[in-house]
Amino acid sequence: MFLKHILSTGLLFCLANGAPVSSTTPSPPTASELNDPNFGPIPGLSSYYSDYRGKEAPFPAKNATPIQNTTSGPAGVDDLLFQNLLAAEWVVYSFYQQGVEAFNKSSFVDLGYPNTTWDSIAEIRDNEAGHLRLFQDSISSNNIKPGPCSYDFRFKTDAEAFLGLQNIIEISSMSFLTGLVLQAQLDSSKGALTAIGLTETRHEVWSLIEIWNVSPFAGPADTSFPYANQILDVTNEFVIPGSCPAENPPFPSPSQNLPRLTITDNTTSFNPGDEVELEFEFNPEYQVNTEYYTVYFHGLFNISVPFDTQTNLTTIPSEFEAKGVIIAVIADEIGAPSKESVVAGPLFIFQQPTSLNSL
Ligand SMILES: *[C@@H]1O[C@H](CO)[C@@H](O)[C@H](O)[C@H]1NC(C)=O
Ligand SMILES: *[C@@H]1O[C@H](CO)[C@@H](O)[C@H](O)[C@H]1NC(C)=O
Ligand SMILES: *[C@@H]1O[C@H](CO)[C@@H](O)[C@H](O)[C@H]1NC(C)=O
Ligand SMILES: *[C@@H]1O[C@H](CO)[C@@H](O)[C@H](O)[C@H]1NC(C)=O
Ligand SMILES: *[C@@H]1O[C@H](CO)[C@@H](O)[C@H](O)[C@H]1NC(C)=O
Ligand SMILES: *[C@@H]1O[C@H](CO)[C@@H](O)[C@H](O)[C@H]1NC(C)=O
């Protein structure tokens, strides 16, 4: 669908310029070409994933369909992980691509942001396109490589809203990449996930310094949350229902389909020690005679607080340092020791910039 859109845009451009619609229009690459890691610019070798400044989708996003398997045989041991990650990366990449398309240099300069803002957004978009390619290359040709859905990030023409959401996207990326390391079988996958998580951190640090003018530091450790697929599931919030290619595998897989957790609008402060009121996307499957807890993760630590399922009020542990991100879930066991113990969430609570609050 997306590909069709790009092609028809290209066609309109030709017609408007009076150029003949010739047979030289390059045909889209084949699945065999796209399954070859040497096809197209190679991340880490080519500067394309840093320097491209077009508004049109870069490679490999301009070939926006699932890539069919060209061989059959057993799945690679980390194929499922990278299929999940590629589907999540389509969300992240598309966020930046929509920003590159919706805004220009003056959109940000007019709001008082540095004159390099659009350029940096475009460079991050390029990095994310490189991630798409890296994740495609990490899935064996025995397996399908998911294509993009349609996404609604709700920032429309509001550049400020875009910049706010950018923090949420980057911090959740940092968190799910950290969690996915626990699922990886191959050492090479663990290294790749760590390296890409670090790149997302650089994107986040850029924004904290350049855009928000706050300290980029988050204490000695960012937050390690073990159930990466629960975070991936939250990114489905941006997917327009029914818009995913039919060939795409389910995302994420496996999924617990937990209700998303948010903080109600009438909560105004989100610091350690503050009481907040939680809201659920749909009612969690509470069991009778069971104690529930809000389990808060920060750094490498977690703290459980009994959760009152009647009032939905909970207090962010005052023990935590007010820096970085706190991730919270509702669980039926202290410490949420298994993913099955989680009944709702995760919820992200940001400590900086303070003008942002939660996802
Ligand atoms: C793709 O994978 C399916 C399922 O494993 C298999 O039946 C099919 O033959 C594969 N396609 C090719 C071109 O090998
Ligand atoms: C930037 O975008 C705005 C809003 O769409 C538009 O009015 C303006 O002409 C654009 N500026 C440039 C330099 O393209
Ligand atoms: C961007 O802003 C810096 C200072 O903030 C200034 O030195 C530079 O000339 C500006 N560049 C452009 C292209 O406007
Ligand atoms: C907070 O807002 C929710 C609706 O979002 C409302 O149901 C609730 O009663 C409010 N709580 C307080 C303490 O005002
Ligand atoms: C607390 O959340 C539950 C689950 O969504 C909901 O049924 C209940 O009405 C909420 N309680 C209050 C006081 O808002
Ligand atoms: C939370 O902390 C407790 C105590 O250190 C630990 O046993 C538990 O495994 C932690 N939970 C997770 C999900 O890591």
Coordinates of C-alpha atoms and ligand atoms in Angstrom, one line a residue:
M1 CA 0.0 0.0 0.0
F2 CA 2.8 2.4 1.0
L3 CA 4.8 1.3 -2.0
K4 CA 1.9 2.1 -4.2
H5 CA 1.7 5.5 -2.6
I6 CA 5.3 6.2 -3.3
L7 CA 5.1 5.0 -6.9
S8 CA 2.0 7.1 -7.6
T9 CA 3.6 10.1 -6.0
G10 CA 6.6 9.6 -8.3
L11 CA 4.2 9.3 -11.3
L12 CA 2.4 12.5 -10.5
F13 CA 5.8 14.2 -10.3
C14 CA 6.7 13.0 -13.7
L15 CA 3.4 14.1 -15.2
A16 CA 3.7 17.5 -13.6
N17 CA 7.1 18.0 -15.2
G18 CA 5.8 17.0 -18.5
A19 CA 8.3 14.1 -18.6
P20 CA 7.1 11.0 -20.4
V21 CA 6.3 8.1 -18.0
S22 CA 8.9 5.9 -19.4
S23 CA 9.7 2.3 -18.9
T24 CA 12.9 3.4 -17.2
T25 CA 11.1 3.7 -13.8
P26 CA 13.2 1.3 -11.8
S27 CA 11.2 -1.8 -10.8
P28 CA 11.2 -2.5 -7.0
P29 CA 13.9 -4.9 -5.8
T30 CA 13.1 -8.6 -5.7
A31 CA 12.9 -10.6 -2.5
S32 CA 16.1 -12.3 -3.5
E33 CA 17.9 -8.9 -3.8
L34 CA 16.4 -7.7 -0.5
N35 CA 17.4 -11.0 1.2
D36 CA 21.0 -10.3 0.2
P37 CA 22.8 -8.2 2.9
N38 CA 25.1 -6.9 0.2
F39 CA 22.2 -5.3 -1.7
G40 CA 21.7 -1.6 -1.2
P41 CA 23.7 0.6 1.1
I42 CA 25.3 -1.4 3.9
P43 CA 24.9 0.0 7.5
G44 CA 28.3 0.8 9.0
L45 CA 30.0 1.0 5.5
S46 CA 27.8 3.5 3.8
S47 CA 27.3 7.1 5.0
Y48 CA 23.8 6.9 3.5
Y49 CA 22.3 6.0 6.9
S50 CA 23.7 9.3 8.3
D51 CA 23.7 11.7 5.3
Y52 CA 20.6 11.2 3.3
R53 CA 18.4 14.4 3.6
G54 CA 15.5 13.6 1.2
K55 CA 11.9 13.8 2.4
E56 CA 11.1 10.6 0.5
A57 CA 11.5 7.4 2.3
P58 CA 15.1 6.1 2.2
F59 CA 16.2 2.5 1.5
P60 CA 15.0 0.0 2.7
A61 CA 11.8 1.8 3.7
K62 CA 10.9 2.8 0.2
N63 CA 10.4 -1.0 -0.5
A64 CA 7.7 -1.0 2.1
T65 CA 6.3 -4.5 1.8
P66 CA 7.1 -7.7 3.7
I67 CA 10.1 -9.5 2.2
Q68 CA 9.1 -13.1 1.4
N69 CA 11.4 -16.0 2.3
T70 CA 13.4 -17.1 -0.7
T71 CA 14.5 -20.4 0.9
S72 CA 12.9 -22.9 3.1
G73 CA 14.4 -24.7 6.1
P74 CA 14.6 -24.3 9.8
A75 CA 14.2 -20.8 11.3
G76 CA 17.4 -19.0 12.5
V77 CA 17.6 -19.2 16.4
D78 CA 17.0 -15.5 16.8
D79 CA 14.6 -15.0 13.8
L80 CA 11.5 -14.5 16.0
L81 CA 13.3 -12.0 18.1
F82 CA 14.4 -10.0 15.0
Q83 CA 10.9 -10.3 13.4
N84 CA 9.5 -8.7 16.6
L85 CA 12.3 -6.1 16.6
L86 CA 11.9 -5.3 12.9
A87 CA 8.1 -4.7 13.4
A88 CA 8.9 -2.4 16.3
E89 CA 11.5 -0.6 14.2
W90 CA 8.9 0.1 11.6
V91 CA 7.1 2.1 14.3
V92 CA 10.2 4.0 15.3
Y93 CA 11.5 4.7 11.8
S94 CA 8.0 5.8 10.7
F95 CA 7.8 8.2 13.5
Y96 CA 10.9 10.0 12.3
Q97 CA 10.0 9.7 8.6
Q98 CA 6.6 11.3 9.4
G99 CA 8.5 14.1 11.3
V100 CA 10.9 14.7 8.4
E101 CA 8.0 14.9 6.0
A102 CA 5.7 17.1 8.2
F103 CA 8.3 19.7 9.3
N104 CA 11.1 21.7 7.9
K105 CA 13.9 23.8 9.4
S106 CA 11.7 26.8 10.2
S107 CA 9.1 24.6 11.9
F108 CA 11.6 24.2 14.7
V109 CA 13.5 27.5 14.5
D110 CA 10.1 29.4 14.7
L111 CA 9.6 27.7 18.1
G112 CA 13.0 28.8 19.3
Y113 CA 14.8 25.4 18.8
P114 CA 18.3 25.2 17.3
N115 CA 18.5 25.7 13.5
T116 CA 20.0 22.2 13.3
T117 CA 16.9 20.5 14.7
W118 CA 15.3 19.3 11.4
D119 CA 18.7 18.1 10.2
S120 CA 19.3 16.1 13.3
I121 CA 15.8 14.6 13.0
A122 CA 16.6 13.6 9.4
E123 CA 19.9 12.1 10.5
I124 CA 18.2 10.0 13.3
R125 CA 15.6 9.0 10.6
D126 CA 18.5 7.7 8.5
N127 CA 20.0 5.8 11.5
E128 CA 16.6 4.2 12.0
A129 CA 16.5 3.2 8.3
G130 CA 19.8 1.6 8.9
H131 CA 18.3 -0.3 11.8
L132 CA 15.5 -1.6 9.5
R133 CA 18.2 -2.9 7.2
L134 CA 20.3 -4.5 10.1
F135 CA 17.2 -6.2 11.4
Q136 CA 16.1 -7.4 8.0
D137 CA 19.6 -8.9 7.5
S138 CA 19.4 -10.6 10.9
I139 CA 16.4 -12.7 9.9
S140 CA 17.2 -15.7 7.8
S141 CA 15.9 -16.0 4.2
N142 CA 13.9 -19.0 5.5
N143 CA 11.6 -16.5 7.2
I144 CA 9.4 -13.6 6.2
K145 CA 10.6 -10.1 7.1
P146 CA 7.7 -8.0 8.3
G147 CA 6.8 -4.8 6.4
P148 CA 5.3 -1.6 7.8
C149 CA 1.7 -1.0 8.9
S150 CA 0.2 2.5 8.9
Y151 CA 0.8 4.5 12.0
D152 CA -0.8 7.5 13.7
F153 CA 1.5 9.4 16.1
R154 CA -1.1 12.1 16.7
F155 CA 1.3 15.0 16.5
K156 CA -0.2 16.1 13.2
T157 CA 1.5 19.5 12.5
D158 CA 2.6 20.2 16.1
A159 CA 6.4 20.2 16.1
E160 CA 6.5 20.5 19.9
A161 CA 4.3 17.4 20.3
F162 CA 6.6 15.6 17.9
L163 CA 9.7 16.5 20.0
G164 CA 7.9 15.4 23.2
L165 CA 7.0 12.1 21.7
Q166 CA 10.5 11.6 20.5
N167 CA 11.7 11.1 24.1
I168 CA 9.0 8.5 24.7
I169 CA 9.9 6.6 21.5
E170 CA 13.7 6.7 22.3
I171 CA 13.4 5.7 25.9
S172 CA 11.0 2.8 25.1
S173 CA 13.4 1.7 22.4
M174 CA 16.3 1.8 24.9
S175 CA 14.2 -0.3 27.3
F176 CA 13.0 -3.0 24.9
L177 CA 16.4 -3.4 23.4
T178 CA 17.9 -3.9 26.8
G179 CA 15.1 -6.5 27.6
L180 CA 15.6 -8.3 24.3
V181 CA 19.2 -9.1 25.2
L182 CA 17.8 -11.6 27.7
Q183 CA 15.9 -13.4 24.9
A184 CA 18.8 -13.6 22.4
Q185 CA 20.5 -16.9 21.8
L186 CA 23.5 -15.9 19.7
D187 CA 26.3 -13.8 21.2
S188 CA 26.3 -11.8 17.9
S189 CA 22.7 -10.9 18.5
K190 CA 23.4 -9.8 22.1
G191 CA 26.2 -7.5 20.8
A192 CA 24.0 -6.1 18.0
L193 CA 21.1 -5.4 20.4
T194 CA 23.4 -3.6 22.9
A195 CA 25.1 -1.6 20.1
I196 CA 21.7 -0.4 18.7
G197 CA 20.4 0.3 22.2
L198 CA 23.4 2.6 22.7
T199 CA 22.6 4.4 19.4
E200 CA 19.0 5.0 20.7
T201 CA 20.6 6.5 23.8
R202 CA 22.7 8.9 21.7
H203 CA 19.4 10.0 20.0
E204 CA 17.9 10.6 23.4
V205 CA 20.9 12.4 24.8
W206 CA 20.9 14.7 21.7
S207 CA 17.4 15.7 22.5
L208 CA 17.8 16.2 26.2
I209 CA 20.8 18.5 25.6
E210 CA 19.8 20.3 22.4
I211 CA 16.0 20.5 22.7
W212 CA 15.1 20.3 26.3
N213 CA 18.2 22.0 27.7
V214 CA 18.4 19.5 30.7
S215 CA 21.1 17.3 32.1
P216 CA 21.2 14.1 30.0
F217 CA 22.3 11.9 32.9
A218 CA 20.1 9.3 34.4
G219 CA 22.2 8.1 37.3
P220 CA 24.5 5.1 37.2
A221 CA 22.2 2.7 35.3
D222 CA 19.3 3.0 32.9
T223 CA 16.3 0.9 33.7
S224 CA 16.5 -2.8 33.1
F225 CA 13.0 -4.3 32.6
P226 CA 13.0 -8.0 31.7
Y227 CA 9.7 -8.5 29.8
A228 CA 10.6 -6.8 26.4
N229 CA 7.5 -8.1 24.6
Q230 CA 5.3 -6.3 27.0
I231 CA 7.0 -3.0 26.0
L232 CA 6.8 -4.0 22.3
D233 CA 3.1 -4.5 22.8
V234 CA 2.7 -0.9 24.0
T235 CA 4.1 0.3 20.7
N236 CA 1.0 -1.1 19.1
E237 CA -0.7 2.0 20.4
F238 CA 0.5 3.8 17.3
V239 CA -0.6 1.1 14.8
I240 CA -3.8 2.0 12.9
P241 CA -5.9 -1.1 13.5
G242 CA -6.2 -3.4 10.5
S243 CA -3.4 -1.6 8.6
C244 CA -0.7 -4.3 8.8
P245 CA 0.2 -6.4 5.7
A246 CA -1.7 -9.7 5.9
E247 CA 1.6 -11.6 5.5
N248 CA 3.2 -10.0 8.6
P249 CA 3.6 -12.4 11.5
P250 CA 1.7 -11.4 14.7
F251 CA 3.4 -8.6 16.6
P252 CA 4.7 -9.1 19.2
S253 CA 5.0 -12.8 19.3
P254 CA 4.2 -14.1 21.9
S255 CA 1.9 -11.4 23.2
Q256 CA 0.1 -11.4 26.6
N257 CA -2.4 -8.8 25.4
L258 CA -2.2 -7.0 28.7
P259 CA -4.2 -3.8 29.3
R260 CA -2.1 -0.7 28.8
L261 CA -1.6 1.4 31.9
T262 CA -1.7 5.2 32.0
I263 CA -1.8 7.9 34.7
T264 CA -5.0 9.9 34.8
D265 CA -5.0 13.4 33.6
N266 CA -5.6 14.9 37.0
T267 CA -2.2 13.6 38.3
T268 CA 0.2 16.6 37.9
S269 CA 3.4 15.4 39.5
F270 CA 5.3 12.2 38.8
N271 CA 8.2 12.2 41.1
P272 CA 9.3 9.5 43.6
G273 CA 7.1 10.0 46.7
D274 CA 4.1 11.3 44.6
E275 CA 0.7 9.5 44.7
V276 CA -0.6 8.9 41.2
E277 CA -3.9 7.5 39.9
L278 CA -3.8 4.7 37.3
E279 CA -6.1 4.1 34.5
F280 CA -6.4 0.8 32.5
E281 CA -7.1 0.4 28.8
F282 CA -9.5 -2.4 29.8
N283 CA -10.1 -4.2 33.1
P284 CA -7.2 -6.5 34.2
E285 CA -8.2 -10.1 34.9
Y286 CA -8.1 -9.8 38.7
Q287 CA -8.6 -13.0 40.7
V288 CA -10.5 -13.0 44.0
N289 CA -8.5 -13.3 47.2
T290 CA -5.3 -12.2 45.5
E291 CA -3.1 -9.4 46.6
Y292 CA -1.9 -7.1 43.8
Y293 CA 1.2 -4.9 43.7
T294 CA 2.5 -2.1 41.7
V295 CA 6.1 -3.2 40.9
Y296 CA 8.3 -0.2 40.0
F297 CA 11.5 -0.8 38.1
H298 CA 14.3 1.8 38.2
G299 CA 18.0 1.2 37.4
L300 CA 18.7 -2.4 38.2
F301 CA 16.2 -2.4 41.1
N302 CA 12.6 -3.0 41.7
I303 CA 10.2 -2.0 44.6
S304 CA 6.8 -3.5 45.1
V305 CA 3.9 -1.5 46.7
P306 CA 0.5 -3.1 47.5
F307 CA -2.0 -1.9 44.9
D308 CA -5.5 -1.0 45.8
T309 CA -7.6 -2.3 42.9
Q310 CA -10.6 -0.2 44.1
T311 CA -9.0 3.3 44.2
N312 CA -6.2 2.7 41.6
L313 CA -4.1 5.0 43.7
T314 CA -0.4 4.2 44.1
T315 CA 2.7 6.0 45.3
I316 CA 5.9 6.1 43.3
P317 CA 8.6 4.8 45.8
S318 CA 10.3 7.7 47.4
E319 CA 13.5 5.6 47.6
F320 CA 14.2 6.1 43.9
E321 CA 16.5 8.7 42.5
A322 CA 14.5 11.2 40.5
K323 CA 16.4 10.7 37.2
G324 CA 15.9 8.7 34.1
V325 CA 12.8 6.4 33.7
I326 CA 10.7 4.4 36.1
I327 CA 8.8 1.4 34.6
A328 CA 5.8 0.2 36.5
V329 CA 3.5 -2.9 36.1
I330 CA 0.6 -4.4 38.1
A331 CA 1.5 -7.9 39.2
D332 CA 0.1 -10.6 41.5
E333 CA 3.5 -11.3 43.1
I334 CA 6.0 -9.1 44.8
G335 CA 8.9 -8.3 42.4
A336 CA 6.9 -9.6 39.3
P337 CA 9.3 -12.6 39.1
S338 CA 7.7 -14.0 35.9
K339 CA 6.0 -12.4 32.9
E340 CA 2.9 -14.3 33.8
S341 CA 2.7 -12.5 37.2
V342 CA 2.1 -9.2 35.3
V343 CA -1.5 -8.3 34.8
A344 CA -1.3 -4.8 33.4
G345 CA 1.3 -2.4 31.9
P346 CA 4.1 -1.5 31.5
L347 CA 3.8 2.2 32.3
F348 CA 6.7 4.6 31.7
I349 CA 7.2 7.4 34.1
F350 CA 9.8 10.0 32.9
Q351 CA 11.9 12.0 35.3
Q352 CA 13.4 14.3 32.6
P353 CA 12.5 16.4 30.9
T354 CA 9.9 17.2 33.6
S355 CA 7.5 18.6 31.1
L356 CA 6.9 15.1 29.9
N357 CA 5.3 12.6 32.2
S358 CA 4.2 9.2 31.2
L359 CA 3.3 6.7 28.5
Ligands
LIG1 C1 8.9 -20.1 2.5 O1 8.6 -20.8 3.7 C2 7.6 -21.7 3.6 C3 7.3 -22.2 5.0 O2 8.4 -22.7 5.6 C4 7.9 -22.8 2.6 O3 6.8 -23.6 2.5 C5 8.2 -22.2 1.3 O4 8.7 -23.2 0.4 C6 9.3 -21.1 1.4 N1 9.5 -20.5 0.1 C7 10.7 -20.7 -0.6 C8 10.7 -19.8 -1.8 O5 11.5 -21.4 -0.3
LIG2 C1 8.1 25.1 6.1 O1 6.8 24.6 6.4 C2 5.9 25.6 6.6 C3 4.6 25.0 7.1 O2 4.3 23.9 6.3 C4 5.7 26.4 5.3 O3 4.8 27.5 5.5 C5 7.1 27.0 4.9 O4 7.0 27.7 3.7 C6 8.1 26.0 4.9 N1 9.4 26.6 4.7 C7 10.3 26.2 3.8 C8 11.6 26.9 3.9 O5 10.1 25.3 3.1
LIG3 C1 22.5 28.5 13.2 O1 22.6 29.1 14.5 C2 24.0 29.3 14.9 C3 23.9 29.9 16.3 O2 22.9 29.4 17.1 C4 24.6 30.3 14.0 O3 25.9 30.6 14.3 C5 24.5 29.8 12.6 O4 25.0 30.8 11.7 C6 23.1 29.4 12.2 N1 23.1 28.7 10.9 C7 22.2 28.9 10.0 C8 22.5 28.2 8.7 O5 21.3 29.7 10.1
LIG4 C1 -9.2 11.8 38.2 O1 -9.7 11.8 36.8 C2 -10.5 10.6 36.6 C3 -10.8 10.6 35.1 O2 -9.7 10.7 34.3 C4 -11.7 10.6 37.5 O3 -12.4 9.4 37.2 C5 -11.2 10.6 38.9 O4 -12.3 10.7 39.8 C6 -10.3 11.8 39.2 N1 -9.7 11.6 40.5 C7 -9.6 12.6 41.4 C8 -8.9 12.2 42.7 O5 -9.9 13.7 41.2
LIG5 C1 -9.9 1.3 38.9 O1 -9.7 0.6 37.7 C2 -10.6 -0.4 37.5 C3 -10.1 -1.3 36.3 O2 -10.1 -0.5 35.1 C4 -12.0 0.2 37.2 O3 -13.0 -0.8 37.0 C5 -12.4 1.1 38.4 O4 -13.6 1.8 38.1 C6 -11.3 2.1 38.7 N1 -11.6 2.7 40.0 C7 -11.7 4.1 40.1 C8 -12.0 4.6 41.5 O5 -11.6 4.8 39.1
LIG6 C1 12.7 -7.7 41.6 O1 13.6 -7.7 42.7 C2 13.6 -8.9 43.4 C3 14.5 -8.7 44.7 O2 15.7 -8.3 44.3 C4 14.1 -10.0 42.6 O3 14.0 -11.3 43.2 C5 13.2 -10.1 41.3 O4 13.7 -11.1 40.4 C6 13.1 -8.8 40.6 N1 12.2 -8.9 39.5 C7 12.5 -8.9 38.3 C8 11.4 -9.0 37.3 O5 13.7 -8.8 37.9

